[in-house]
PDB file of C-alpha atoms and ligand atoms in Angstrom:
ATOM      1  CA  UNK A1287      12.191 -13.603  23.443  1.00 52.00           C
ATOM      2  CA  UNK A1288       8.568 -10.612  24.225  1.00 63.00           C
ATOM      3  CA  UNK A1289       9.533  -7.627  21.834  1.00 78.00           C
ATOM      4  CA  UNK A1290       9.787  -4.341  23.311  1.00 89.00           C
ATOM      5  CA  UNK A1291       6.087  -3.167  22.462  1.00 94.00           C
ATOM      6  CA  UNK A1292       4.921  -6.123  24.312  1.00 94.00           C
ATOM      7  CA  UNK A1293       1.352  -4.993  26.270  1.00 95.00           C
ATOM      8  CA  UNK A1294       1.712  -1.318  24.041  1.00 96.00           C
ATOM      9  CA  UNK A1295      -0.336   0.505  22.454  1.00 97.00           C
ATOM     10  CA  UNK A1296      -0.634   2.038  19.895  1.00 97.00           C
ATOM     11  CA  UNK A1297      -3.114   4.643  18.566  1.00 96.00           C
ATOM     12  CA  UNK A1298      -3.708   4.090  14.344  1.00 96.00           C
ATOM     13  CA  UNK A1299      -4.968   7.496  12.462  1.00 92.00           C
ATOM     14  CA  UNK A1300      -7.228   6.118  10.196  1.00 89.00           C
ATOM     15  CA  UNK A1301     -11.511   6.981   8.653  1.00 82.00           C
ATOM     16  CA  UNK A1302     -11.505   3.391   6.747  1.00 83.00           C
ATOM     17  CA  UNK A1303     -11.185   0.359   9.218  1.00 89.00           C
ATOM     18  CA  UNK A1304      -7.806  -0.237   8.460  1.00 94.00           C
ATOM     19  CA  UNK A1305      -7.514  -1.148  11.751  1.00 95.00           C
ATOM     20  CA  UNK A1306      -9.035  -4.559  10.523  1.00 95.00           C
ATOM     21  CA  UNK A1307      -5.995  -5.237   8.853  1.00 96.00           C
ATOM     22  CA  UNK A1308      -3.281  -3.983  11.241  1.00 97.00           C
ATOM     23  CA  UNK A1309      -4.080  -4.995  14.263  1.00 97.00           C
ATOM     24  CA  UNK A1310      -3.565  -8.262  14.068  1.00 97.00           C
ATOM     25  CA  UNK A1311      -0.916  -8.346  12.127  1.00 97.00           C
ATOM     26  CA  UNK A1312       0.717  -5.991  14.913  1.00 97.00           C
ATOM     27  CA  UNK A1313      -0.307  -7.974  17.307  1.00 96.00           C
ATOM     28  CA  UNK A1314       0.713 -11.332  16.425  1.00 95.00           C
ATOM     29  CA  UNK A1315       5.060 -10.592  15.627  1.00 94.00           C
ATOM     30  CA  UNK A1316       4.563  -7.464  18.436  1.00 95.00           C
ATOM     31  CA  UNK A1317       1.943  -8.054  21.246  1.00 95.00           C
ATOM     32  CA  UNK A1318       1.204  -3.990  20.410  1.00 97.00           C
ATOM     33  CA  UNK A1319      -2.589  -3.153  20.737  1.00 97.00           C
ATOM     34  CA  UNK A1320      -3.862  -0.524  18.484  1.00 96.00           C
ATOM     35  CA  UNK A1321      -6.588   1.790  19.191  1.00 95.00           C
ATOM     36  CA  UNK A1322      -8.047   4.369  16.933  1.00 94.00           C
ATOM     37  CA  UNK A1323      -8.757   7.520  17.611  1.00 91.00           C
ATOM     38  CA  UNK A1324     -12.339   8.922  16.947  1.00 86.00           C
ATOM     39  CA  UNK A1325     -13.062  12.242  14.760  1.00 73.00           C
ATOM     40  CA  UNK A1326     -10.314  11.810  12.816  1.00 77.00           C
ATOM     41  CA  UNK A1327      -9.670  14.381  10.066  1.00 73.00           C
ATOM     42  CA  UNK A1328      -7.566  12.869   7.730  1.00 69.00           C
ATOM     43  CA  UNK A1329      -9.322  13.734   5.060  1.00 69.00           C
ATOM     44  CA  UNK A1330      -7.550  17.124   5.263  1.00 70.00           C
ATOM     45  CA  UNK A1331      -3.928  15.473   4.244  1.00 67.00           C
ATOM     46  CA  UNK A1332      -5.290  14.816   1.225  1.00 68.00           C
ATOM     47  CA  UNK A1333      -9.062  12.180  -0.484  1.00 66.00           C
ATOM     48  CA  UNK A1334      -8.860  10.161  -3.622  1.00 61.00           C
ATOM     49  CA  UNK A1335     -11.139  11.465  -4.774  1.00 64.00           C
ATOM     50  CA  UNK A1336      -9.130  15.134  -5.309  1.00 63.00           C
ATOM     51  CA  UNK A1337     -11.403  17.473  -3.609  1.00 63.00           C
ATOM     52  CA  UNK A1338      -8.368  17.674  -1.338  1.00 62.00           C
ATOM     53  CA  UNK A1339      -5.436  17.857  -2.965  1.00 63.00           C
ATOM     54  CA  UNK A1340      -2.758  16.267  -0.623  1.00 62.00           C
ATOM     55  CA  UNK A1341      -0.445  18.408   1.108  1.00 59.00           C
ATOM     56  CA  UNK A1342       3.253  16.091   0.653  1.00 67.00           C
ATOM     57  CA  UNK A1343       4.533  13.266  -0.806  1.00 85.00           C
ATOM     58  CA  UNK A1344       3.415   9.924   0.734  1.00 89.00           C
ATOM     59  CA  UNK A1345       5.697   9.546   2.974  1.00 92.00           C
ATOM     60  CA  UNK A1346       5.030  12.302   4.499  1.00 92.00           C
ATOM     61  CA  UNK A1347       1.170  12.348   4.844  1.00 91.00           C
ATOM     62  CA  UNK A1348       1.735   9.735   6.324  1.00 94.00           C
ATOM     63  CA  UNK A1349       3.791  11.067   9.034  1.00 95.00           C
ATOM     64  CA  UNK A1350       1.118  13.566   9.208  1.00 92.00           C
ATOM     65  CA  UNK A1351      -1.419  10.783  10.044  1.00 93.00           C
ATOM     66  CA  UNK A1352       0.059   9.152  12.679  1.00 95.00           C
ATOM     67  CA  UNK A1353       0.945  12.537  14.204  1.00 95.00           C
ATOM     68  CA  UNK A1354      -2.983  13.389  14.151  1.00 93.00           C
ATOM     69  CA  UNK A1355      -4.001  10.174  15.941  1.00 94.00           C
ATOM     70  CA  UNK A1356      -0.461  10.473  17.980  1.00 95.00           C
ATOM     71  CA  UNK A1357      -1.543  13.677  19.443  1.00 94.00           C
ATOM     72  CA  UNK A1358      -5.792  12.669  20.671  1.00 92.00           C
ATOM     73  CA  UNK A1359      -5.069   9.886  21.407  1.00 93.00           C
ATOM     74  CA  UNK A1360      -1.687  11.482  23.908  1.00 94.00           C
ATOM     75  CA  UNK A1361       0.613   8.597  22.819  1.00 96.00           C
ATOM     76  CA  UNK A1362       4.411   8.108  21.458  1.00 97.00           C
ATOM     77  CA  UNK A1363       3.368   5.442  18.911  1.00 97.00           C
ATOM     78  CA  UNK A1364       1.641   5.624  15.682  1.00 97.00           C
ATOM     79  CA  UNK A1365       0.889   3.960  13.082  1.00 97.00           C
ATOM     80  CA  UNK A1366      -0.619   4.781   9.707  1.00 96.00           C
ATOM     81  CA  UNK A1367      -0.943   4.025   5.823  1.00 95.00           C
ATOM     82  CA  UNK A1368      -0.879   6.059   1.874  1.00 94.00           C
ATOM     83  CA  UNK A1369      -2.033   4.004  -0.906  1.00 93.00           C
ATOM     84  CA  UNK A1370      -1.822   5.845  -5.005  1.00 91.00           C
ATOM     85  CA  UNK A1371      -2.695   3.899  -7.396  1.00 91.00           C
ATOM     86  CA  UNK A1372      -1.370   4.813 -11.189  1.00 88.00           C
ATOM     87  CA  UNK A1373       0.463   3.198 -14.093  1.00 85.00           C
ATOM     88  CA  UNK A1374       2.901   0.214 -13.055  1.00 84.00           C
ATOM     89  CA  UNK A1375       5.763   1.659 -13.178  1.00 79.00           C
ATOM     90  CA  UNK A1376       7.386  -1.734 -15.041  1.00 80.00           C
ATOM     91  CA  UNK A1377       4.421  -2.790 -17.351  1.00 81.00           C
ATOM     92  CA  UNK A1378       2.173  -0.232 -19.564  1.00 78.00           C
ATOM     93  CA  UNK A1379      -1.514  -1.054 -19.638  1.00 83.00           C
ATOM     94  CA  UNK A1380      -1.154  -2.693 -16.039  1.00 88.00           C
ATOM     95  CA  UNK A1381      -2.947  -0.335 -12.457  1.00 92.00           C
ATOM     96  CA  UNK A1382       0.058  -0.614  -8.983  1.00 92.00           C
ATOM     97  CA  UNK A1383      -0.467   0.140  -6.417  1.00 93.00           C
ATOM     98  CA  UNK A1384       1.430   1.717  -4.141  1.00 92.00           C
ATOM     99  CA  UNK A1385       0.828   1.244  -0.532  1.00 95.00           C
ATOM    100  CA  UNK A1386       3.124   3.020   1.900  1.00 95.00           C
ATOM    101  CA  UNK A1387       2.901   2.056   5.853  1.00 97.00           C
ATOM    102  CA  UNK A1388       4.508   4.099   8.764  1.00 97.00           C
ATOM    103  CA  UNK A1389       5.121   3.521  12.176  1.00 97.00           C
ATOM    104  CA  UNK A1390       5.984   5.500  14.758  1.00 97.00           C
ATOM    105  CA  UNK A1391       8.422   5.603  17.800  1.00 96.00           C
ATOM    106  CA  UNK A1392       8.575   8.793  20.062  1.00 95.00           C
ATOM    107  CA  UNK A1393       9.872   7.660  23.056  1.00 93.00           C
ATOM    108  CA  UNK A1394      12.560   6.088  20.937  1.00 91.00           C
ATOM    109  CA  UNK A1395      12.753   8.513  18.582  1.00 91.00           C
ATOM    110  CA  UNK A1396      12.783   6.786  15.589  1.00 90.00           C
ATOM    111  CA  UNK A1397      10.287   6.307  12.861  1.00 93.00           C
ATOM    112  CA  UNK A1398      10.785   2.646   9.867  1.00 94.00           C
ATOM    113  CA  UNK A1399       8.050   3.022   6.915  1.00 94.00           C
ATOM    114  CA  UNK A1400       7.427   0.051   4.412  1.00 94.00           C
ATOM    115  CA  UNK A1401       5.908   0.585   0.894  1.00 93.00           C
ATOM    116  CA  UNK A1402       4.668  -2.416  -2.256  1.00 93.00           C
ATOM    117  CA  UNK A1403       4.390  -1.787  -5.001  1.00 91.00           C
ATOM    118  CA  UNK A1404       1.582  -4.747  -6.965  1.00 91.00           C
ATOM    119  CA  UNK A1405      -0.813  -5.143  -9.738  1.00 92.00           C
ATOM    120  CA  UNK A1406      -2.320  -6.526  -7.568  1.00 93.00           C
ATOM    121  CA  UNK A1407      -5.385  -3.917  -7.133  1.00 95.00           C
ATOM    122  CA  UNK A1408      -8.842  -2.734  -9.041  1.00 96.00           C
ATOM    123  CA  UNK A1409      -8.108   0.844 -10.378  1.00 95.00           C
ATOM    124  CA  UNK A1410     -10.069   1.747 -12.933  1.00 94.00           C
ATOM    125  CA  UNK A1411     -12.178   4.015 -14.820  1.00 94.00           C
ATOM    126  CA  UNK A1412     -14.312   3.910 -17.057  1.00 96.00           C
ATOM    127  CA  UNK A1413     -16.206   6.760 -19.515  1.00 95.00           C
ATOM    128  CA  UNK A1414     -19.800   5.911 -19.889  1.00 94.00           C
ATOM    129  CA  UNK A1415     -20.576   5.694 -23.488  1.00 91.00           C
ATOM    130  CA  UNK A1416     -22.858   4.354 -26.159  1.00 88.00           C
ATOM    131  CA  UNK A1417     -20.833   1.959 -26.860  1.00 91.00           C
ATOM    132  CA  UNK A1418     -19.000   1.663 -23.238  1.00 93.00           C
ATOM    133  CA  UNK A1419     -18.267  -1.389 -21.800  1.00 95.00           C
ATOM    134  CA  UNK A1420     -20.249  -0.832 -18.871  1.00 96.00           C
ATOM    135  CA  UNK A1421     -21.222  -4.757 -17.748  1.00 96.00           C
ATOM    136  CA  UNK A1422     -17.670  -5.587 -17.583  1.00 97.00           C
ATOM    137  CA  UNK A1423     -16.505  -2.811 -16.060  1.00 97.00           C
ATOM    138  CA  UNK A1424     -18.453  -4.100 -13.274  1.00 97.00           C
ATOM    139  CA  UNK A1425     -16.701  -7.344 -13.400  1.00 97.00           C
ATOM    140  CA  UNK A1426     -13.478  -6.194 -13.776  1.00 96.00           C
ATOM    141  CA  UNK A1427     -13.591  -3.179 -11.110  1.00 97.00           C
ATOM    142  CA  UNK A1428     -14.743  -6.824  -8.396  1.00 97.00           C
ATOM    143  CA  UNK A1429     -18.777  -4.758  -7.629  1.00 97.00           C
ATOM    144  CA  UNK A1430     -20.035  -4.747  -6.215  1.00 97.00           C
ATOM    145  CA  UNK A1431     -18.494  -6.150  -3.720  1.00 97.00           C
ATOM    146  CA  UNK A1432     -15.683  -3.040  -4.357  1.00 98.00           C
ATOM    147  CA  UNK A1433     -17.783  -0.167  -4.570  1.00 98.00           C
ATOM    148  CA  UNK A1434     -17.259   2.587  -7.217  1.00 98.00           C
ATOM    149  CA  UNK A1435     -16.869   6.152  -7.713  1.00 97.00           C
ATOM    150  CA  UNK A1436     -19.852   8.634  -9.720  1.00 97.00           C
ATOM    151  CA  UNK A1437     -19.201  12.026 -11.268  1.00 96.00           C
ATOM    152  CA  UNK A1438     -21.467  13.637 -13.619  1.00 95.00           C
ATOM    153  CA  UNK A1439     -21.390  16.755 -14.248  1.00 90.00           C
ATOM    154  CA  UNK A1440     -20.092  18.565 -10.880  1.00 88.00           C
ATOM    155  CA  UNK A1441     -22.034  15.809  -8.508  1.00 92.00           C
ATOM    156  CA  UNK A1442     -19.741  13.288  -7.111  1.00 94.00           C
ATOM    157  CA  UNK A1443     -21.369   9.934  -5.522  1.00 96.00           C
ATOM    158  CA  UNK A1444     -19.004   7.912  -3.819  1.00 96.00           C
ATOM    159  CA  UNK A1445     -19.423   4.681  -2.066  1.00 96.00           C
ATOM    160  CA  UNK A1446     -22.003   3.069  -4.362  1.00 98.00           C
ATOM    161  CA  UNK A1447     -22.414  -0.430  -3.897  1.00 97.00           C
ATOM    162  CA  UNK A1448     -25.838  -1.644  -5.245  1.00 97.00           C
ATOM    163  CA  UNK A1449     -26.573  -2.061  -8.236  1.00 97.00           C
ATOM    164  CA  UNK A1450     -29.808   0.002  -8.590  1.00 97.00           C
ATOM    165  CA  UNK A1451     -28.011   3.021  -6.564  1.00 97.00           C
ATOM    166  CA  UNK A1452     -25.902   2.829  -9.736  1.00 97.00           C
ATOM    167  CA  UNK A1453     -28.167   1.917 -11.997  1.00 96.00           C
ATOM    168  CA  UNK A1454     -30.554   5.397 -10.465  1.00 96.00           C
ATOM    169  CA  UNK A1455     -27.826   7.511 -10.735  1.00 96.00           C
ATOM    170  CA  UNK A1456     -27.082   6.812 -14.669  1.00 95.00           C
ATOM    171  CA  UNK A1457     -31.054   6.880 -15.137  1.00 93.00           C
ATOM    172  CA  UNK A1458     -31.212  10.960 -14.109  1.00 91.00           C
ATOM    173  CA  UNK A1459     -28.387  11.700 -15.236  1.00 90.00           C
ATOM    174  CA  UNK A1460     -27.767  14.218 -17.907  1.00 86.00           C
ATOM    175  CA  UNK A1461     -24.104  15.311 -18.741  1.00 88.00           C
ATOM    176  CA  UNK A1462     -21.206  12.820 -19.236  1.00 93.00           C
ATOM    177  CA  UNK A1463     -20.780  10.112 -16.620  1.00 96.00           C
ATOM    178  CA  UNK A1464     -17.320   8.711 -14.831  1.00 96.00           C
ATOM    179  CA  UNK A1465     -17.544   6.125 -13.436  1.00 97.00           C
ATOM    180  CA  UNK A1466     -14.756   5.421 -10.821  1.00 96.00           C
ATOM    181  CA  UNK A1467     -13.292   2.497  -8.338  1.00 97.00           C
ATOM    182  CA  UNK A1468     -13.837   4.038  -4.894  1.00 96.00           C
ATOM    183  CA  UNK A1469     -10.276   2.932  -3.693  1.00 95.00           C
ATOM    184  CA  UNK A1470     -10.831   3.403   0.301  1.00 94.00           C
ATOM    185  CA  UNK A1471     -10.295   0.282   2.236  1.00 95.00           C
ATOM    186  CA  UNK A1472     -13.269  -0.225   3.649  1.00 95.00           C
ATOM    187  CA  UNK A1473     -14.849   0.076   0.607  1.00 97.00           C
ATOM    188  CA  UNK A1474     -12.246  -2.109  -1.289  1.00 97.00           C
ATOM    189  CA  UNK A1475     -11.618  -5.759  -0.131  1.00 97.00           C
ATOM    190  CA  UNK A1476      -8.853  -6.426  -3.068  1.00 97.00           C
ATOM    191  CA  UNK A1477      -6.741  -3.248  -1.243  1.00 96.00           C
ATOM    192  CA  UNK A1478      -7.349  -4.336   2.769  1.00 97.00           C
ATOM    193  CA  UNK A1479      -5.809  -7.180   1.516  1.00 97.00           C
ATOM    194  CA  UNK A1480      -2.866  -5.672   0.166  1.00 96.00           C
ATOM    195  CA  UNK A1481      -3.136  -3.462   3.636  1.00 97.00           C
ATOM    196  CA  UNK A1482      -2.966  -6.424   5.833  1.00 97.00           C
ATOM    197  CA  UNK A1483      -0.029  -7.522   3.866  1.00 97.00           C
ATOM    198  CA  UNK A1484       2.322  -4.392   4.244  1.00 97.00           C
ATOM    199  CA  UNK A1485       1.162  -4.341   7.784  1.00 98.00           C
ATOM    200  CA  UNK A1486       2.774  -7.515   8.497  1.00 97.00           C
ATOM    201  CA  UNK A1487       6.068  -6.552   6.613  1.00 95.00           C
ATOM    202  CA  UNK A1488       6.653  -3.285   8.335  1.00 96.00           C
ATOM    203  CA  UNK A1489       5.238  -5.378  12.260  1.00 96.00           C
ATOM    204  CA  UNK A1490       8.353  -8.222  11.180  1.00 94.00           C
ATOM    205  CA  UNK A1491      10.528  -5.112  10.854  1.00 94.00           C
ATOM    206  CA  UNK A1492       9.620  -3.898  13.781  1.00 94.00           C
ATOM    207  CA  UNK A1493      10.516  -6.431  15.087  1.00 93.00           C
ATOM    208  CA  UNK A1494      13.692  -6.502  13.855  1.00 93.00           C
ATOM    209  CA  UNK A1495      16.685  -4.676  15.655  1.00 92.00           C
ATOM    210  CA  UNK A1496      20.017  -3.191  14.693  1.00 94.00           C
ATOM    211  CA  UNK A1497      23.009  -5.796  14.857  1.00 95.00           C
ATOM    212  CA  UNK A1498      24.837  -2.371  15.001  1.00 96.00           C
ATOM    213  CA  UNK A1499      22.608  -0.023  16.608  1.00 92.00           C
ATOM    214  CA  UNK A1500      20.113  -1.929  19.218  1.00 91.00           C
ATOM    215  CA  UNK A1501      16.698  -0.096  17.481  1.00 91.00           C
ATOM    216  CA  UNK A1502      14.257  -1.988  15.880  1.00 92.00           C
ATOM    217  CA  UNK A1503      13.101  -1.812  12.644  1.00 90.00           C
ATOM    218  CA  UNK A1504      16.829  -3.601  10.351  1.00 93.00           C
ATOM    219  CA  UNK A1505      15.130  -5.335   7.019  1.00 91.00           C
ATOM    220  CA  UNK A1506      15.689  -5.040   3.279  1.00 89.00           C
ATOM    221  CA  UNK A1507      15.613  -1.823   1.767  1.00 88.00           C
ATOM    222  CA  UNK A1508      16.955  -3.292  -1.660  1.00 90.00           C
ATOM    223  CA  UNK A1509      17.914  -6.354  -4.237  1.00 91.00           C
ATOM    224  CA  UNK A1510      20.677  -6.153  -5.826  1.00 94.00           C
ATOM    225  CA  UNK A1511      21.130  -7.462  -9.624  1.00 94.00           C
ATOM    226  CA  UNK A1512      23.795  -9.642 -11.273  1.00 94.00           C
ATOM    227  CA  UNK A1513      23.015 -13.456 -10.484  1.00 95.00           C
ATOM    228  CA  UNK A1514      25.729 -15.068 -12.792  1.00 95.00           C
ATOM    229  CA  UNK A1515      24.932 -17.337 -15.440  1.00 95.00           C
ATOM    230  CA  UNK A1516      25.720 -20.966 -14.366  1.00 95.00           C
ATOM    231  CA  UNK A1517      27.184 -21.929 -18.401  1.00 94.00           C
ATOM    232  CA  UNK A1518      28.800 -18.343 -19.815  1.00 95.00           C
ATOM    233  CA  UNK A1519      29.113 -16.660 -15.971  1.00 94.00           C
ATOM    234  CA  UNK A1520      28.092 -13.387 -17.224  1.00 94.00           C
ATOM    235  CA  UNK A1521      25.756 -11.057 -15.022  1.00 94.00           C
ATOM    236  CA  UNK A1522      21.544 -11.325 -15.719  1.00 93.00           C
ATOM    237  CA  UNK A1523      18.888  -9.497 -13.751  1.00 92.00           C
ATOM    238  CA  UNK A1524      17.735 -11.937 -12.389  1.00 94.00           C
ATOM    239  CA  UNK A1525      17.889 -10.957  -8.088  1.00 94.00           C
ATOM    240  CA  UNK A1526      22.310 -11.479  -6.743  1.00 94.00           C
ATOM    241  CA  UNK A1527      21.791 -10.801  -3.055  1.00 94.00           C
ATOM    242  CA  UNK A1528      20.020  -9.445  -1.312  1.00 94.00           C
ATOM    243  CA  UNK A1529      21.295  -5.469   0.871  1.00 95.00           C
ATOM    244  CA  UNK A1530      19.564  -5.227   4.276  1.00 94.00           C
ATOM    245  CA  UNK A1531      19.708  -2.113   6.063  1.00 94.00           C
ATOM    246  CA  UNK A1532      18.855  -0.273   8.986  1.00 92.00           C
ATOM    247  CA  UNK A1533      16.139   2.905   9.231  1.00 85.00           C
ATOM    248  CA  UNK A1534      18.132   4.771  12.196  1.00 87.00           C
ATOM    249  CA  UNK A1535      21.385   4.471  11.914  1.00 90.00           C
ATOM    250  CA  UNK A1536      22.396   2.722   8.280  1.00 91.00           C
ATOM    251  CA  UNK A1537      24.253   0.066   8.893  1.00 96.00           C
ATOM    252  CA  UNK A1538      23.440  -2.204   5.716  1.00 96.00           C
ATOM    253  CA  UNK A1539      24.571  -5.985   5.561  1.00 96.00           C
ATOM    254  CA  UNK A1540      24.539  -7.982   2.440  1.00 95.00           C
ATOM    255  CA  UNK A1541      22.389 -10.909   2.551  1.00 93.00           C
ATOM    256  CA  UNK A1542      21.763 -13.679   0.159  1.00 91.00           C
ATOM    257  CA  UNK A1543      19.109 -14.611  -1.478  1.00 91.00           C
ATOM    258  CA  UNK A1544      16.538 -16.378   0.964  1.00 87.00           C
ATOM    259  CA  UNK A1545      16.684 -19.390  -1.916  1.00 92.00           C
ATOM    260  CA  UNK A1546      20.036 -19.827  -1.703  1.00 90.00           C
ATOM    261  CA  UNK A1547      20.318 -20.099  -5.877  1.00 93.00           C
ATOM    262  CA  UNK A1548      23.487 -19.459  -6.352  1.00 93.00           C
ATOM    263  CA  UNK A1549      23.370 -19.561 -10.871  1.00 95.00           C
ATOM    264  CA  UNK A1550      21.215 -17.568 -13.209  1.00 95.00           C
ATOM    265  CA  UNK A1551      20.510 -20.910 -16.005  1.00 95.00           C
ATOM    266  CA  UNK A1552      21.259 -20.256 -19.346  1.00 95.00           C
ATOM    267  CA  UNK A1553      17.760 -19.256 -20.569  1.00 94.00           C
ATOM    268  CA  UNK A1554      18.031 -16.677 -17.583  1.00 93.00           C
ATOM    269  CA  UNK A1555      20.462 -15.394 -19.660  1.00 93.00           C
ATOM    270  CA  UNK A1556      21.053 -13.053 -22.102  1.00 92.00           C
ATOM    271  CA  UNK A1557      24.099 -14.059 -23.251  1.00 93.00           C
ATOM    272  CA  UNK A1558      23.033 -17.747 -24.274  1.00 93.00           C
ATOM    273  CA  UNK A1559      19.689 -16.554 -24.625  1.00 89.00           C
ATOM    274  CA  UNK A1560      19.589 -12.480 -26.309  1.00 84.00           C
TER     275      UNK A1560
HETATM  276 ZN1   ZN B2464      24.583 -17.702 -20.035  1.00 57.96          ZN
HETATM  277 ZN1   ZN B2465      21.125   0.570  13.280  1.00 57.96          ZN
END
């Protein structure tokens, strides 16, 4: 069955080449085309480097950004994505990438958002001191295929993609230097891949109508733990079932695990294997 968006076009608000990751996902799952309006100032909604603070939480920022693109293009459909990077919420000493993508349909009167939190990121920073491991940092950051940001005193240089450029900056720096990974998508292939993955997830969700109200956007809203131990029957931390929900009408349905697993092993049980 052709999707309700087959042949339609959505505005994608980005200055960082995200169409490369998002357009194929939307075309494949929905038959939806993407245009990127020129001359959008999405940096007014906040930058990673902090010169412009984000005025609102991620979802609101993504919504504002999508609306900016829809207004510029004069289209009722819009897409935008936002990323934020920091310590992993569950795993100490690991960095995490939090990506959010929103799809707005003004004709239908709804929006659909998908998020993902992943440890697949090069997000990191280094204070360049005499005993700092510069080479180790550059390798972990994926430099030069992934760009860096240089900060020293009041100076900030973004989008550094060559060793010559970096060395020249380091040589003439008089104040302490801090290097950071540049998280803008077009300069960070790891992030671009994460955005592509999230776009496919969002597109699949938009392609799935709610069984109650018929609007697009039915999908997993949360996973409930408590898969029972096959030995003693105690609930474990493993996922027992998935809850699917509609972001428009709030309808929810409980579905079994996709792998149809119904029990946990004693090795995974806090009672049998404390
Ligand atoms: Zn058990
Ligand atoms: Zn619904």
